[in-house]
Each structure stands twice: as structure tokens, then as C-alpha cells.
mmCIF file of C-alpha atoms and ligand atoms in Angstrom:
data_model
loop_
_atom_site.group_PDB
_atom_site.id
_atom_site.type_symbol
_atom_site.label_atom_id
_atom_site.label_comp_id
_atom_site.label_asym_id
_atom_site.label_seq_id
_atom_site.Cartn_x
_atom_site.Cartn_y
_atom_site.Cartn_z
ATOM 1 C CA UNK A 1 26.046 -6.599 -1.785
ATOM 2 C CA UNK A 2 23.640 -9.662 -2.343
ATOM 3 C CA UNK A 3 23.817 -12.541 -0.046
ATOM 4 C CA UNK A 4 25.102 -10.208 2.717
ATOM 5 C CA UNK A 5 22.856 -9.443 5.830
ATOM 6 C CA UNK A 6 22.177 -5.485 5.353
ATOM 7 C CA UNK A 7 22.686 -4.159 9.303
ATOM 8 C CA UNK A 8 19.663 -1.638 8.542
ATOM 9 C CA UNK A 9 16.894 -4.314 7.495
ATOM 10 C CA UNK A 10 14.790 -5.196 10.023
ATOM 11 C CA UNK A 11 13.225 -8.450 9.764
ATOM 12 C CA UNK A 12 9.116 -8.381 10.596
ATOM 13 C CA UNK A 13 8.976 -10.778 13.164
ATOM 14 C CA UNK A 14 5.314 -10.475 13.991
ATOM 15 C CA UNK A 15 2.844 -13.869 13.679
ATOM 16 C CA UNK A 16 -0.101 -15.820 15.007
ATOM 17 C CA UNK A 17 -1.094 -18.512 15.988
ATOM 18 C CA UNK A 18 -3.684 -17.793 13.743
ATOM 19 C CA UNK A 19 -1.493 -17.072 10.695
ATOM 20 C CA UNK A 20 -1.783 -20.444 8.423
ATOM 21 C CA UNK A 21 -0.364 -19.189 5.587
ATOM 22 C CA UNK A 22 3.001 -19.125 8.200
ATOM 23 C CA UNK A 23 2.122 -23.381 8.287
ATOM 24 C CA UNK A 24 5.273 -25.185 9.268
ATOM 25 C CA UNK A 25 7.400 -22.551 9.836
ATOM 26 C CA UNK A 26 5.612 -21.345 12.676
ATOM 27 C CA UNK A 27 7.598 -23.518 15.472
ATOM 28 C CA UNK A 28 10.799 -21.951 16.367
ATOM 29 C CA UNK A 29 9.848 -19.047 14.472
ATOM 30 C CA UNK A 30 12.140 -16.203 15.003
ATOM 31 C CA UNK A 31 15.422 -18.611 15.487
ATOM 32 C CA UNK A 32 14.386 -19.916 12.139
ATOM 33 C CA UNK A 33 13.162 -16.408 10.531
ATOM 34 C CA UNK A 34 16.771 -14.828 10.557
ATOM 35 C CA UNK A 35 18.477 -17.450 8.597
ATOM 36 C CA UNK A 36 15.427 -18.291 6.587
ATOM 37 C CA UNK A 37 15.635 -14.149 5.367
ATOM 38 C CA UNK A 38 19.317 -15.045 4.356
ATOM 39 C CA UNK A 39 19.535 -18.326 2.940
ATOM 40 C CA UNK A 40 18.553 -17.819 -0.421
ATOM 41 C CA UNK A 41 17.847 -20.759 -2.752
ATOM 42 C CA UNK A 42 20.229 -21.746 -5.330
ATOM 43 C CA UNK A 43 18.613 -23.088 -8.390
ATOM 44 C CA UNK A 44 19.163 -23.904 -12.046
ATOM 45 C CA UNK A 45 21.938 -21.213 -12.043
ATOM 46 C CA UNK A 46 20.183 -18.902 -10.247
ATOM 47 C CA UNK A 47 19.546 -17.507 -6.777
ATOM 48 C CA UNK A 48 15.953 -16.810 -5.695
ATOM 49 C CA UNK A 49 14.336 -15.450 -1.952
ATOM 50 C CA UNK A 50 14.833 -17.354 1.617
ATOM 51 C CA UNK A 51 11.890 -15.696 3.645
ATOM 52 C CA UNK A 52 8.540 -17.377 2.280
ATOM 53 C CA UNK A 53 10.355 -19.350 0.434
ATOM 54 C CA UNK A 54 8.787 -20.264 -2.897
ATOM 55 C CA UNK A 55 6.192 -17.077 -3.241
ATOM 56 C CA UNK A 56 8.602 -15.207 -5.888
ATOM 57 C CA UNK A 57 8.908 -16.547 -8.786
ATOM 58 C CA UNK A 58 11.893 -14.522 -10.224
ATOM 59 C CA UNK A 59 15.742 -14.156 -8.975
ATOM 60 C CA UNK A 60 17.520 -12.021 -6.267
ATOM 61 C CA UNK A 61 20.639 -12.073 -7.576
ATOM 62 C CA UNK A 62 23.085 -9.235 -9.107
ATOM 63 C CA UNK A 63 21.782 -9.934 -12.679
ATOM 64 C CA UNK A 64 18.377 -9.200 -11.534
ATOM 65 C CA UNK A 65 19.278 -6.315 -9.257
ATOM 66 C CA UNK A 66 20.661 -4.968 -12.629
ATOM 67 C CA UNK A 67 17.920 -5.529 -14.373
ATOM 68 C CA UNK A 68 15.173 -3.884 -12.098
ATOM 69 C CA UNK A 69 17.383 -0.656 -11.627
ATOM 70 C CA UNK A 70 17.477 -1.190 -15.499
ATOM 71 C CA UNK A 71 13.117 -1.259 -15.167
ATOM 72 C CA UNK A 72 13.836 1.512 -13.008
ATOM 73 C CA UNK A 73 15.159 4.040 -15.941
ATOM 74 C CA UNK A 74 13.081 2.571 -18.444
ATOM 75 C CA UNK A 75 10.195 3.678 -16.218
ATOM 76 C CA UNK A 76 11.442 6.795 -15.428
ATOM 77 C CA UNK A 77 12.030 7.421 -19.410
ATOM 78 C CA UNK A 78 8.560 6.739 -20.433
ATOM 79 C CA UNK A 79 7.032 9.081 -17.612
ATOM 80 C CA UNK A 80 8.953 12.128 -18.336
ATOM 81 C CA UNK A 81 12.063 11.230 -15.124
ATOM 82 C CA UNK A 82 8.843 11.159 -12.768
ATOM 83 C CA UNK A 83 8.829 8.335 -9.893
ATOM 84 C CA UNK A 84 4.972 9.234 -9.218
ATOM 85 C CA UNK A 85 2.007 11.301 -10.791
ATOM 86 C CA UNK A 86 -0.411 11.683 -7.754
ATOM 87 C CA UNK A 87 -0.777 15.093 -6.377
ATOM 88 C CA UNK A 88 0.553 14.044 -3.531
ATOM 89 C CA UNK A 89 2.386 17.975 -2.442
ATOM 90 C CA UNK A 90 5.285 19.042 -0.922
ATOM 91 C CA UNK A 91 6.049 17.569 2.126
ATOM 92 C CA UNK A 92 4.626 14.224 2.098
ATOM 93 C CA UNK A 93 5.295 12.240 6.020
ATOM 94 C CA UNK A 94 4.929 8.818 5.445
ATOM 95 C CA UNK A 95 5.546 6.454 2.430
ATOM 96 C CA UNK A 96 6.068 2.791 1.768
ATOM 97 C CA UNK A 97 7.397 0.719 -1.508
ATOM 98 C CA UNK A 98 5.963 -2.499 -1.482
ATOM 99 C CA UNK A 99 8.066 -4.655 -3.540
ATOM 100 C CA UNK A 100 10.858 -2.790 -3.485
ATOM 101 C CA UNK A 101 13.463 -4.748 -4.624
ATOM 102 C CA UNK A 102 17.046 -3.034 -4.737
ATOM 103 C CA UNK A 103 14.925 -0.389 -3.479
ATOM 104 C CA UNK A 104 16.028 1.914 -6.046
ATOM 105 C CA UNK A 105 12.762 3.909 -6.494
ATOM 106 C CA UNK A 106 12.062 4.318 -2.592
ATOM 107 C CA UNK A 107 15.821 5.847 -2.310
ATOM 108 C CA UNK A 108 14.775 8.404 -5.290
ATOM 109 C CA UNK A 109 11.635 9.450 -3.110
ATOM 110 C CA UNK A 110 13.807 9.803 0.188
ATOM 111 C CA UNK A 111 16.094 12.075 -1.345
ATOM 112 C CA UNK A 112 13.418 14.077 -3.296
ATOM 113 C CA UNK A 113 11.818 14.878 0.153
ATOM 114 C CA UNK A 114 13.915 14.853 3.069
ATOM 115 C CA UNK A 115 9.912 15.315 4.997
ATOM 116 C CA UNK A 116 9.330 11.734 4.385
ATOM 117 C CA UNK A 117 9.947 8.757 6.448
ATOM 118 C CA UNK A 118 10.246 6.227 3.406
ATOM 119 C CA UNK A 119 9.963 2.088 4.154
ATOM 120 C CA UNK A 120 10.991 -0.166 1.189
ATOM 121 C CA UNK A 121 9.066 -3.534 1.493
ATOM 122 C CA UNK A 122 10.148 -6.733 0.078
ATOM 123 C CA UNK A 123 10.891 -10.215 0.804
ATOM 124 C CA UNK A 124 15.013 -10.309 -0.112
ATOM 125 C CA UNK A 125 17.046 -8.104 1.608
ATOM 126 C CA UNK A 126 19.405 -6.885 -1.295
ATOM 127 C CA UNK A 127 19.053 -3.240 -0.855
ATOM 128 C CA UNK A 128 22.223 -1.262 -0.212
ATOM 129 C CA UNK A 129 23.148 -0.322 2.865
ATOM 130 C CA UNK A 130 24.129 3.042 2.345
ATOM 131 C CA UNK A 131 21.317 4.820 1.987
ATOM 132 C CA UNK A 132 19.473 8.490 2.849
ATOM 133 C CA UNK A 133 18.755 8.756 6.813
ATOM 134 C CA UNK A 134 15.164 8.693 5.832
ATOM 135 C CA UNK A 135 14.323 5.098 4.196
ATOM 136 C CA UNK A 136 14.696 1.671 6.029
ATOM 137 C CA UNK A 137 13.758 -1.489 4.811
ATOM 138 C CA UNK A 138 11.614 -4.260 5.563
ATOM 139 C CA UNK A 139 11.810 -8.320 5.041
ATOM 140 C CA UNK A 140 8.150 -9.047 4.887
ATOM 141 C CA UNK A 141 5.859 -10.778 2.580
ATOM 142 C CA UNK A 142 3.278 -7.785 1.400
ATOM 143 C CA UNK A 143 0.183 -10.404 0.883
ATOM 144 C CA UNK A 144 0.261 -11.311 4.196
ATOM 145 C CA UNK A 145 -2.016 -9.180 6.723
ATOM 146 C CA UNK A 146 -0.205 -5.874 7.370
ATOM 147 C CA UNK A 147 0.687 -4.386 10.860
ATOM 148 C CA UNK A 148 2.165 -1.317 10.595
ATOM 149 C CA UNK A 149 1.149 1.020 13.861
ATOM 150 C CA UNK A 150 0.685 4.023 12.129
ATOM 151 C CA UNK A 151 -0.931 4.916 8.565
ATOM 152 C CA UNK A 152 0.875 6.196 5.287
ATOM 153 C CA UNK A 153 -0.015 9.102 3.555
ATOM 154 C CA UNK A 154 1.535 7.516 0.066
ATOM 155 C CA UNK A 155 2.129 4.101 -0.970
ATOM 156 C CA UNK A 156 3.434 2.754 -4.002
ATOM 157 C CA UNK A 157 4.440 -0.147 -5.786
ATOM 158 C CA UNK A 158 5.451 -1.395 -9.174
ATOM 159 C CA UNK A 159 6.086 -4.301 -11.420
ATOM 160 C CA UNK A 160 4.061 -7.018 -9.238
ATOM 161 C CA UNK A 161 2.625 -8.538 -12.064
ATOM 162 C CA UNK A 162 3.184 -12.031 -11.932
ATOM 163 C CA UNK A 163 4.187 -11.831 -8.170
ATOM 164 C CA UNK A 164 0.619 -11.215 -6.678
ATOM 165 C CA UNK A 165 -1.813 -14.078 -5.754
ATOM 166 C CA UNK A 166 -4.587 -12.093 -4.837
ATOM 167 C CA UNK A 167 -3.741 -8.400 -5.908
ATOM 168 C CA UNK A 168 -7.097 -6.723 -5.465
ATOM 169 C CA UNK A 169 -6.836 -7.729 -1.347
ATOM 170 C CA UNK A 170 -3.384 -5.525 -1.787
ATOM 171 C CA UNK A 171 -4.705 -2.642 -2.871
ATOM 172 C CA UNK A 172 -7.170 -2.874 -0.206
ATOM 173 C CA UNK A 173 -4.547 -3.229 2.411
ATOM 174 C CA UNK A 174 -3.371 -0.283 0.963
ATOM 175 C CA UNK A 175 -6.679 1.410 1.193
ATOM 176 C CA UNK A 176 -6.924 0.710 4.816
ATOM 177 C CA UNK A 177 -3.528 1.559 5.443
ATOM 178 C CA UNK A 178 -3.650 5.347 4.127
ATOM 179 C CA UNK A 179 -4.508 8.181 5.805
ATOM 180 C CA UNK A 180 -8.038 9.717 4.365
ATOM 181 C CA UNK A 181 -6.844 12.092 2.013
ATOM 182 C CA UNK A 182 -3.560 10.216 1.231
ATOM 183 C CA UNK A 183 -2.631 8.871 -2.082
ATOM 184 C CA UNK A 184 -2.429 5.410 -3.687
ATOM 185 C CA UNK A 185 -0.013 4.566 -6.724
ATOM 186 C CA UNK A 186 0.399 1.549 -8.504
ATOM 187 C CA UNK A 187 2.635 1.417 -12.139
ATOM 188 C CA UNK A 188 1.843 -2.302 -13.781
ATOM 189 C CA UNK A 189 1.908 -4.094 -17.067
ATOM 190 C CA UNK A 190 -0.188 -6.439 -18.830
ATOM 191 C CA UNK A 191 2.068 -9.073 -19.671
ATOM 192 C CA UNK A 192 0.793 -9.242 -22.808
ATOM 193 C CA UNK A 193 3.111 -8.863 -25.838
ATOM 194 C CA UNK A 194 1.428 -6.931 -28.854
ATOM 195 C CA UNK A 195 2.234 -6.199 -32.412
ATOM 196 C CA UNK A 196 0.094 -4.771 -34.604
ATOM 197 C CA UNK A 197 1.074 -6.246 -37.877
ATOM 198 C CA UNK A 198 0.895 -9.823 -37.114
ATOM 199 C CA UNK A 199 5.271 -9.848 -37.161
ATOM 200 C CA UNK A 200 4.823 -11.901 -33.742
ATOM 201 C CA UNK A 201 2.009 -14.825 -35.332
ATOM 202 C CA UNK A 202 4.306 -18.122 -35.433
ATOM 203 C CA UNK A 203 7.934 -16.606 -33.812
ATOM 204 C CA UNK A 204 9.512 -18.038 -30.886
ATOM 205 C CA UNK A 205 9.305 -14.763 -28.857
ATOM 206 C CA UNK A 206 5.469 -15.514 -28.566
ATOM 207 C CA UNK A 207 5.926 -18.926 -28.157
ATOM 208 C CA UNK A 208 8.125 -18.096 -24.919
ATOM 209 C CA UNK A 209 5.456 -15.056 -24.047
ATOM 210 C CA UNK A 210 2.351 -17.603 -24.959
ATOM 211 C CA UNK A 211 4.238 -20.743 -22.670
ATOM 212 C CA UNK A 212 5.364 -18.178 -19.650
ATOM 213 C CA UNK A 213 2.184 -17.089 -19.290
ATOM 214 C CA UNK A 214 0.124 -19.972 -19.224
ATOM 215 C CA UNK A 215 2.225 -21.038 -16.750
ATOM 216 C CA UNK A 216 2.261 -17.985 -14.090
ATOM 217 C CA UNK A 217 -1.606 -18.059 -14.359
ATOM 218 C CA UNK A 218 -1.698 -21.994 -13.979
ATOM 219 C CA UNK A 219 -0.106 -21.826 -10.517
ATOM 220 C CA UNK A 220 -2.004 -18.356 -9.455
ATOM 221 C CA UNK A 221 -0.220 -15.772 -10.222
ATOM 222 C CA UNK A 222 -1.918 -12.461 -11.217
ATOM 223 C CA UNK A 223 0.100 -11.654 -14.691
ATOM 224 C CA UNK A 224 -2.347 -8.653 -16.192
ATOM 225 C CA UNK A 225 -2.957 -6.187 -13.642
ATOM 226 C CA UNK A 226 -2.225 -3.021 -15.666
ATOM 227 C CA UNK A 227 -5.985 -2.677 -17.026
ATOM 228 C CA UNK A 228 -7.753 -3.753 -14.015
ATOM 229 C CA UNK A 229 -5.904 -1.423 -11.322
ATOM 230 C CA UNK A 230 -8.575 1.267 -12.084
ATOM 231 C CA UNK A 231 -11.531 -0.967 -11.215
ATOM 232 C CA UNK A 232 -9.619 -2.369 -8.498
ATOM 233 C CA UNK A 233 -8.866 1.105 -7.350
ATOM 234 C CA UNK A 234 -12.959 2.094 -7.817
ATOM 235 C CA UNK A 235 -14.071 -1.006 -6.047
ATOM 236 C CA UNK A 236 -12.113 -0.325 -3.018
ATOM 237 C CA UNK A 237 -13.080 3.192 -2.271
ATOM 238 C CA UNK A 238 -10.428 5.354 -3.948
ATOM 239 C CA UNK A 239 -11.741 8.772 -5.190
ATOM 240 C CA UNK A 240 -9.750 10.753 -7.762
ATOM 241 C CA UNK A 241 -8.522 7.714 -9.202
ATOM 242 C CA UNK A 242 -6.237 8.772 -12.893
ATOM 243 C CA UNK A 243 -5.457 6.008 -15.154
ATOM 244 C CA UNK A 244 -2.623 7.033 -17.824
ATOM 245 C CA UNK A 245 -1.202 4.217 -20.064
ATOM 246 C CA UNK A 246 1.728 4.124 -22.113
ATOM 247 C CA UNK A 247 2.818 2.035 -24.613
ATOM 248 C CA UNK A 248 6.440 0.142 -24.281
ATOM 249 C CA UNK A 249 8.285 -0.965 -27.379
ATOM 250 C CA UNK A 250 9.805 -4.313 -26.450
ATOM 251 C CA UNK A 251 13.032 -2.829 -28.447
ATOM 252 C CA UNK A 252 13.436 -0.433 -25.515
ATOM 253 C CA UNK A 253 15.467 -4.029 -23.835
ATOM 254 C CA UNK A 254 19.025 -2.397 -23.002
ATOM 255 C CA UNK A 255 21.768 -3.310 -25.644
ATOM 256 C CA UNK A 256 23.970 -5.446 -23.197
ATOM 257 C CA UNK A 257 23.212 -8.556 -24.392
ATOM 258 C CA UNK A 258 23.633 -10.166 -20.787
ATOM 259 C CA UNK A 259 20.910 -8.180 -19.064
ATOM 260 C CA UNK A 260 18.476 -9.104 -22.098
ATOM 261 C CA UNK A 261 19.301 -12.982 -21.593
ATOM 262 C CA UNK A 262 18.701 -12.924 -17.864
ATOM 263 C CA UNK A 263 15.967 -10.698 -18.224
ATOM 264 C CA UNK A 264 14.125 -13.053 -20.616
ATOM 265 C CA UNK A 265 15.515 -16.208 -18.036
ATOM 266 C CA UNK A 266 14.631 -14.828 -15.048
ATOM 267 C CA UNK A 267 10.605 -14.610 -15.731
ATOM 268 C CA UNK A 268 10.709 -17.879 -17.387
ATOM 269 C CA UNK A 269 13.068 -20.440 -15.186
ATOM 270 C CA UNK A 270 11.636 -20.925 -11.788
ATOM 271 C CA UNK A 271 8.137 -21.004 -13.050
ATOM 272 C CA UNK A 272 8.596 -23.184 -15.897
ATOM 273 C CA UNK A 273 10.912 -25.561 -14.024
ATOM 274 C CA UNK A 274 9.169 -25.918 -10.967
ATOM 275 C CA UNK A 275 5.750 -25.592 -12.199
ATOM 276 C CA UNK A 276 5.594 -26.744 -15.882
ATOM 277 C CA UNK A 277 7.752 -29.476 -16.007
ATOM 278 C CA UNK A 278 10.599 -27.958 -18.003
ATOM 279 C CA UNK A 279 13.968 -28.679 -17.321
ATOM 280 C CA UNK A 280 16.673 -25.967 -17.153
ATOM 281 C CA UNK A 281 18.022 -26.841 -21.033
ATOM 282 C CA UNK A 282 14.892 -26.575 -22.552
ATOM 283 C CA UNK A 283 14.074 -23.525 -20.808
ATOM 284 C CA UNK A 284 17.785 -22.158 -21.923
ATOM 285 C CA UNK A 285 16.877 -23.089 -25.757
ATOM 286 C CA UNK A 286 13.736 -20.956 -25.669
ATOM 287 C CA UNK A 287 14.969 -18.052 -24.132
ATOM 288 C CA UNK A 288 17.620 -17.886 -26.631
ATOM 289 C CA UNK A 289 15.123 -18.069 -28.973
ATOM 290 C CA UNK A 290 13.231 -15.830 -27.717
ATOM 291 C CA UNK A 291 16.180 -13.328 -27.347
ATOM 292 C CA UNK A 292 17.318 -13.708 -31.003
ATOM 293 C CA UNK A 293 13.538 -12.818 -32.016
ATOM 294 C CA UNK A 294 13.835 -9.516 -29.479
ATOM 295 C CA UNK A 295 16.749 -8.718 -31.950
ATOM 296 C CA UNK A 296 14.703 -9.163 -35.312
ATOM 297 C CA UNK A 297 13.718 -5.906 -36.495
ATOM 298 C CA UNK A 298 10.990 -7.233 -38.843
ATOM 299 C CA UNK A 299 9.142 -8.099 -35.568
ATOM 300 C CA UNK A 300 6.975 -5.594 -34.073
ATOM 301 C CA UNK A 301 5.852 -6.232 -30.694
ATOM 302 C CA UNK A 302 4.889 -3.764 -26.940
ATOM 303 C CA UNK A 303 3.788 -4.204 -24.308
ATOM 304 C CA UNK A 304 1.258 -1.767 -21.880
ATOM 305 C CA UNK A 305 2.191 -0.133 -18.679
ATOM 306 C CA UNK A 306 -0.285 1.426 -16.747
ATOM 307 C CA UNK A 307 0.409 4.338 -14.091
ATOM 308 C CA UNK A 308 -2.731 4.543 -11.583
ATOM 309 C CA UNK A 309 -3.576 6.389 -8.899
ATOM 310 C CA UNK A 310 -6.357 7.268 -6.368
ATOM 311 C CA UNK A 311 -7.247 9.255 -3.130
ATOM 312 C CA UNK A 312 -8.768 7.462 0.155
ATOM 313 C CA UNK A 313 -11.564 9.886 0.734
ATOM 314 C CA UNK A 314 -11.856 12.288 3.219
ATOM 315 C CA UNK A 315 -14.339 12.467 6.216
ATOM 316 C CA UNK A 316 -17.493 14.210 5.071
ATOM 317 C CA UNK A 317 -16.966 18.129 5.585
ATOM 318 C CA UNK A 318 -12.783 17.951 5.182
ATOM 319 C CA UNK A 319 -12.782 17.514 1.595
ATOM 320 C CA UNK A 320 -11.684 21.022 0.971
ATOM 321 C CA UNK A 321 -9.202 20.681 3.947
ATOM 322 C CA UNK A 322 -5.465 19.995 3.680
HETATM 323 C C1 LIG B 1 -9.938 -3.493 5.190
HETATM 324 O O1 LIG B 1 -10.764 -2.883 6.162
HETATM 325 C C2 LIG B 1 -12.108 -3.357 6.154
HETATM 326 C C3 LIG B 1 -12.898 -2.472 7.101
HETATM 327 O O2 LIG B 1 -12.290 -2.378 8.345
HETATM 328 C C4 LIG B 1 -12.116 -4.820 6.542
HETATM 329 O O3 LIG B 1 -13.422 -5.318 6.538
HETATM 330 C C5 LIG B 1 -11.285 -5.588 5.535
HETATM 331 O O4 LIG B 1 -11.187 -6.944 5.933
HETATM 332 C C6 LIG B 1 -9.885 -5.017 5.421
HETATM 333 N N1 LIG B 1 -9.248 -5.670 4.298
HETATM 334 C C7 LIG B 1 -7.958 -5.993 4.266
HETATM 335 C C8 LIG B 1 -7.486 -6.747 3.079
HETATM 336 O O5 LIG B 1 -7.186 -5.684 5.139
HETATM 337 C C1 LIG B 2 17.370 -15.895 -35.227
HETATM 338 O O1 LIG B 2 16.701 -14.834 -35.897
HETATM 339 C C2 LIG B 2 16.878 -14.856 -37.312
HETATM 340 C C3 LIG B 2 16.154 -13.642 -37.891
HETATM 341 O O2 LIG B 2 16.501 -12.469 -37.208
HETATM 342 C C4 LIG B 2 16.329 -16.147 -37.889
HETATM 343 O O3 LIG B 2 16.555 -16.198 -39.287
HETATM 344 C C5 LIG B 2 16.958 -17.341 -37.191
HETATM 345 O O4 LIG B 2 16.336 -18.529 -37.623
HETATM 346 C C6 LIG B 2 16.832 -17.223 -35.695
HETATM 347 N N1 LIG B 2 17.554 -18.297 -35.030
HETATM 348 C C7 LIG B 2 17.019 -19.014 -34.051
HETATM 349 C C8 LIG B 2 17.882 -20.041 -33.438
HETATM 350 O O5 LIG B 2 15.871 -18.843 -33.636
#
């Protein structure tokens, strides 16, 4: 599956003159765009996005494909085998996944309601190809400016901490790309790891937490979004806006002891390597460290995860109105 061009995926081929953050890449734009999308880069082991190359910190590979549909039941253990909480009825017509990755989540919401036209955002295309009639996906960077021609009456994403420059201007794409009385959800963490009996003081599992996220934050990235998506939500105009926030035992990490190694490697290798100056060893040593500690049951530690969601408001006089 990954590495092979999916026939369904349409690549966004839209851009401006205008566009800087396109820079270089703007001459000879859609002969390069196609073979940018699809020639991933190889590095340190591991194989990371073409398209905008660089944005992402983390992998594309099959490891990491099984590790996000791993997310994906985690998540849908911790919130009672629900993919959303907004009200958002019956027979909802439009929805997009931004940051979709395998696109595992926006092929759940397809089949739950065959009324939806579902689009699965993201910049690698490594979603399967066999998929309900009703969800396509998209190559396309979601910080740049969107351009879809019509609005959605849901949109959701997940897990972009760490991945987001500037994630309050996302949620107010989103805002302006919702129908008024659509819905807005957004499931993130703080990447914060917790304990609340001091078991994590002085172990190499908050070492690797402590060094990880000094660097995502030193080159930009947006790494705690979970408690700030309600403000974010308020300050852009969403009504209706419901915060619930669960608690995540880092012990919930699957058993196979594979998917926890490339887990804890795929958040720390790109951005330590090409940001912090690490080379691929050192980065190995720590997350093996860090993966024995996950093991140790005398350490205590959890993370938050955050579901939120909010209504775009309805023209004065419709609020009653379907
Ligand atoms: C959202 O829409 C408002 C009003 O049209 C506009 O001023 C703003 O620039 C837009 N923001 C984004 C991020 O698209
Ligand atoms: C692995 O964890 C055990 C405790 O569970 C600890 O005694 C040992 O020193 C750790 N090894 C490494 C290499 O961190």
C-alpha cells in the first residue's frame, strides 16, 4: 500500500503567484507536484512525506500507518467506540478529515452515513484504495489557504499536535469553511506526560518527553493544543462549544513491542535529528530508554486528550431552524 500512487487521490494543484510559502517550488509546478506527492524521503531508517517536503515531522511508512490505526482504537476506547460527540444529526452532507492519515477515521464516518460526501485531507497519500463510494482523498497541506468551492457542514481532525505551526489560523479556516449551523470537532493532546506521584522525576521516559518537546516547540511546532482548543474555538466565533477531557494512561501503549519502539521513534527522530543536532544512535539509545521506562510499572505517568467541539452560528432569526 505505501509508496504506491492511490488512483483515487487527487492531488490539489491550485497556487499563486502570490503563494510564498509555495517559494521554489513554484516553477514547473504541476510537472514537479506529481512526483514531489510520491517521492517520499528516506531518512535515518525511516520514510517521511514528498509534498511540502519537510512540514511533518513524523513517518509515512507501514509502522506508522499501524500505529495511527492503533491511535485510532485507543481513541475510540476512551470515548465509548464514538468517532465524534457534536450533535451533528442524521444525515450530515458534507465532511472533511484534515490530517487524515491512513484515513481510517474518515472511512468509519463514510460508512456510518452513506448521506455524506466525506474528503480525507493530508499531505501523504497512504490511504487505501478500496474504500466506501462516499470518501476521496486529498494531497494538500491543511495550513495553507483553503479553496474548497463549497462549505462543510462537519469538519474534524485529530492528533495535530506537534504538526501545526499556527493552529488557531486552522480552526479559523475551519470556521469560515462551515456552513452556519454546522459543526466543528477537534480531539488533541497536551503532550505533556503526567504522574502524580513523582515515579517520572529523574527517569529516562521524561528525559525523552522533556528533550522531544523542547525541540518541537524550538522549531515552531504547536505541541499542547488540547487545553487551548476551547479558547481557540471561543475566539473564533463558535457557539455551543463542549470541552470533555479524558485522561490516557501511558500503559494503554499496545503490547507489541514493535509498534511501542516506532511509536516512541517516530515523534522523536526527524525532529531531533534534523533540528537538535542528534544523530540517529543517540536518538536510538533514548528511545530504548524511554521504552524500557514505558514498561516499569513503578512509574506512573498520562497524558490528556481533549475532545472539543463548537457550532458556527446561525444568521440572526434561524437559530431555531434546522
Ligand atoms: C476568515 O474569514 C475572515 C472574514 O472573511 C477573514 O478576515 C479571515 O482572514 C479568514 N481567515 C482565514 C484563516 O481564512
Ligand atoms: C530498564 O528498566 C529497569 C526497571 O524497570 C531498570 O532497572 C533498568 O536500569 C532500565 N534499563 C535501561 C537501559 O534504562
Amino acid at each position: 500500500m505505501i509508496g504506491e500512487a492511490n488512483p483515487t487521490i487527487e492531488i490539489d494543484d491550485r497556487v499563486t503567484e502570490n503563494d510564498s510559502t509555495y517559494g521554489d517550488e513554484l516553477s514547473g509546478y504541476s510537472a514537479s507536484l506529481t512526483s514531489s506527492v510520491l517521492n517520499f524521503r528516506k531518512e535515518n531508517g525511516r520514510t517521511y512525506h514528498g509534498y511540502r517536503d519537510g512540514a511533518y515531522l513524523l513517518p509515512n511508512d507501514e509502522d506508522e500507518a499501524e500505529r495511527l490505526d492503533m491511535l485510532h482504537e485507543m481513541t475510540l476506547t476512551i470515548m465509548d467506540r464514538k468517532l465524534f460527540l457534536a450533535p451533528i444529526g442524521d444525515s450530515p452532507q458534507r465532511a472533511i478529515d484534515l490530517g487524515t492519515g491512513t484515513g481510517i477515521w474518515a472511512i468509519d464516518f463514510a460508512e456510518q452515513f452513506p448521506s455524506a460526501e466525506v474528503t480525507g485531507v493530508d499531505l501523504s497519500p497512504i490511504q487505501p484504495s478500496m474504500v466506501p463510494p462516499n470518501v476521496k482523498f486529498l494531497v494538500d497541506d491543511i495550513e495553507a489557504d483553503w479553496v474548497y468551492n463549497q462549505p462543510f457542514d462537519f469538519v474534524h481532525a485529530r492528533f495535530l499536535a506537534a504538526s501545526m505551526k499556527n493552529y488557531k489560523r486552522l480552526i479559523q479556516q475551519a470556521y469560515n469553511n462551515t456552513v452556519p449551523g454546522g459543526w466543528v470537532e477537534f480531539h488533541d493532546w497536551d503532550a505533556v506526560l503526567y504522574s502524580e506521584d513523582d515515579s517520572l522525576k529523574d527517569t529516562a521516559l521524561q528525559q525523552y518527553y522533556d528533550v522531544v518537546r523542547n525541540a518541537f516547540i524550538g522549531s515552531g511546532y504547536e505541541l499542547d493544543p488540547g487545553p487551548k482548543l476551547e479558547g481557540w474555538f471561543r475566539e473564533v466565533g463558535f457557539e455551543n462549544i463542549h470541552v470533555q477531557k479524558y485522561v490516557v494512561p501511558l500503559g494503554i501503549w499496545p503490547k507489541d513491542e514493535h509498534l511501542v519502539e516506532t511509536g516512541f521513534e517516530a515523534s522523536a527522530m526527524a525532529v531531533l535529528t534534523r533540528y537538535a543536532g542528534w544523530s540517529k544512535d543517540e536518538v536510538t539509545v533514548l528511545v530504548a530508554k524511554a521504552m524500557n521506562d514505558s514498561r516499569n510499572p513503578k512509574i506512573h505517568s498520562f497524558y490528556h486528550f481533549y475532545a472539543v467541539y463548537g457550532q458556527k452560528p446561525k444568521p440572526k432569526g434561524q437559530e431555531n431552524e434546522n
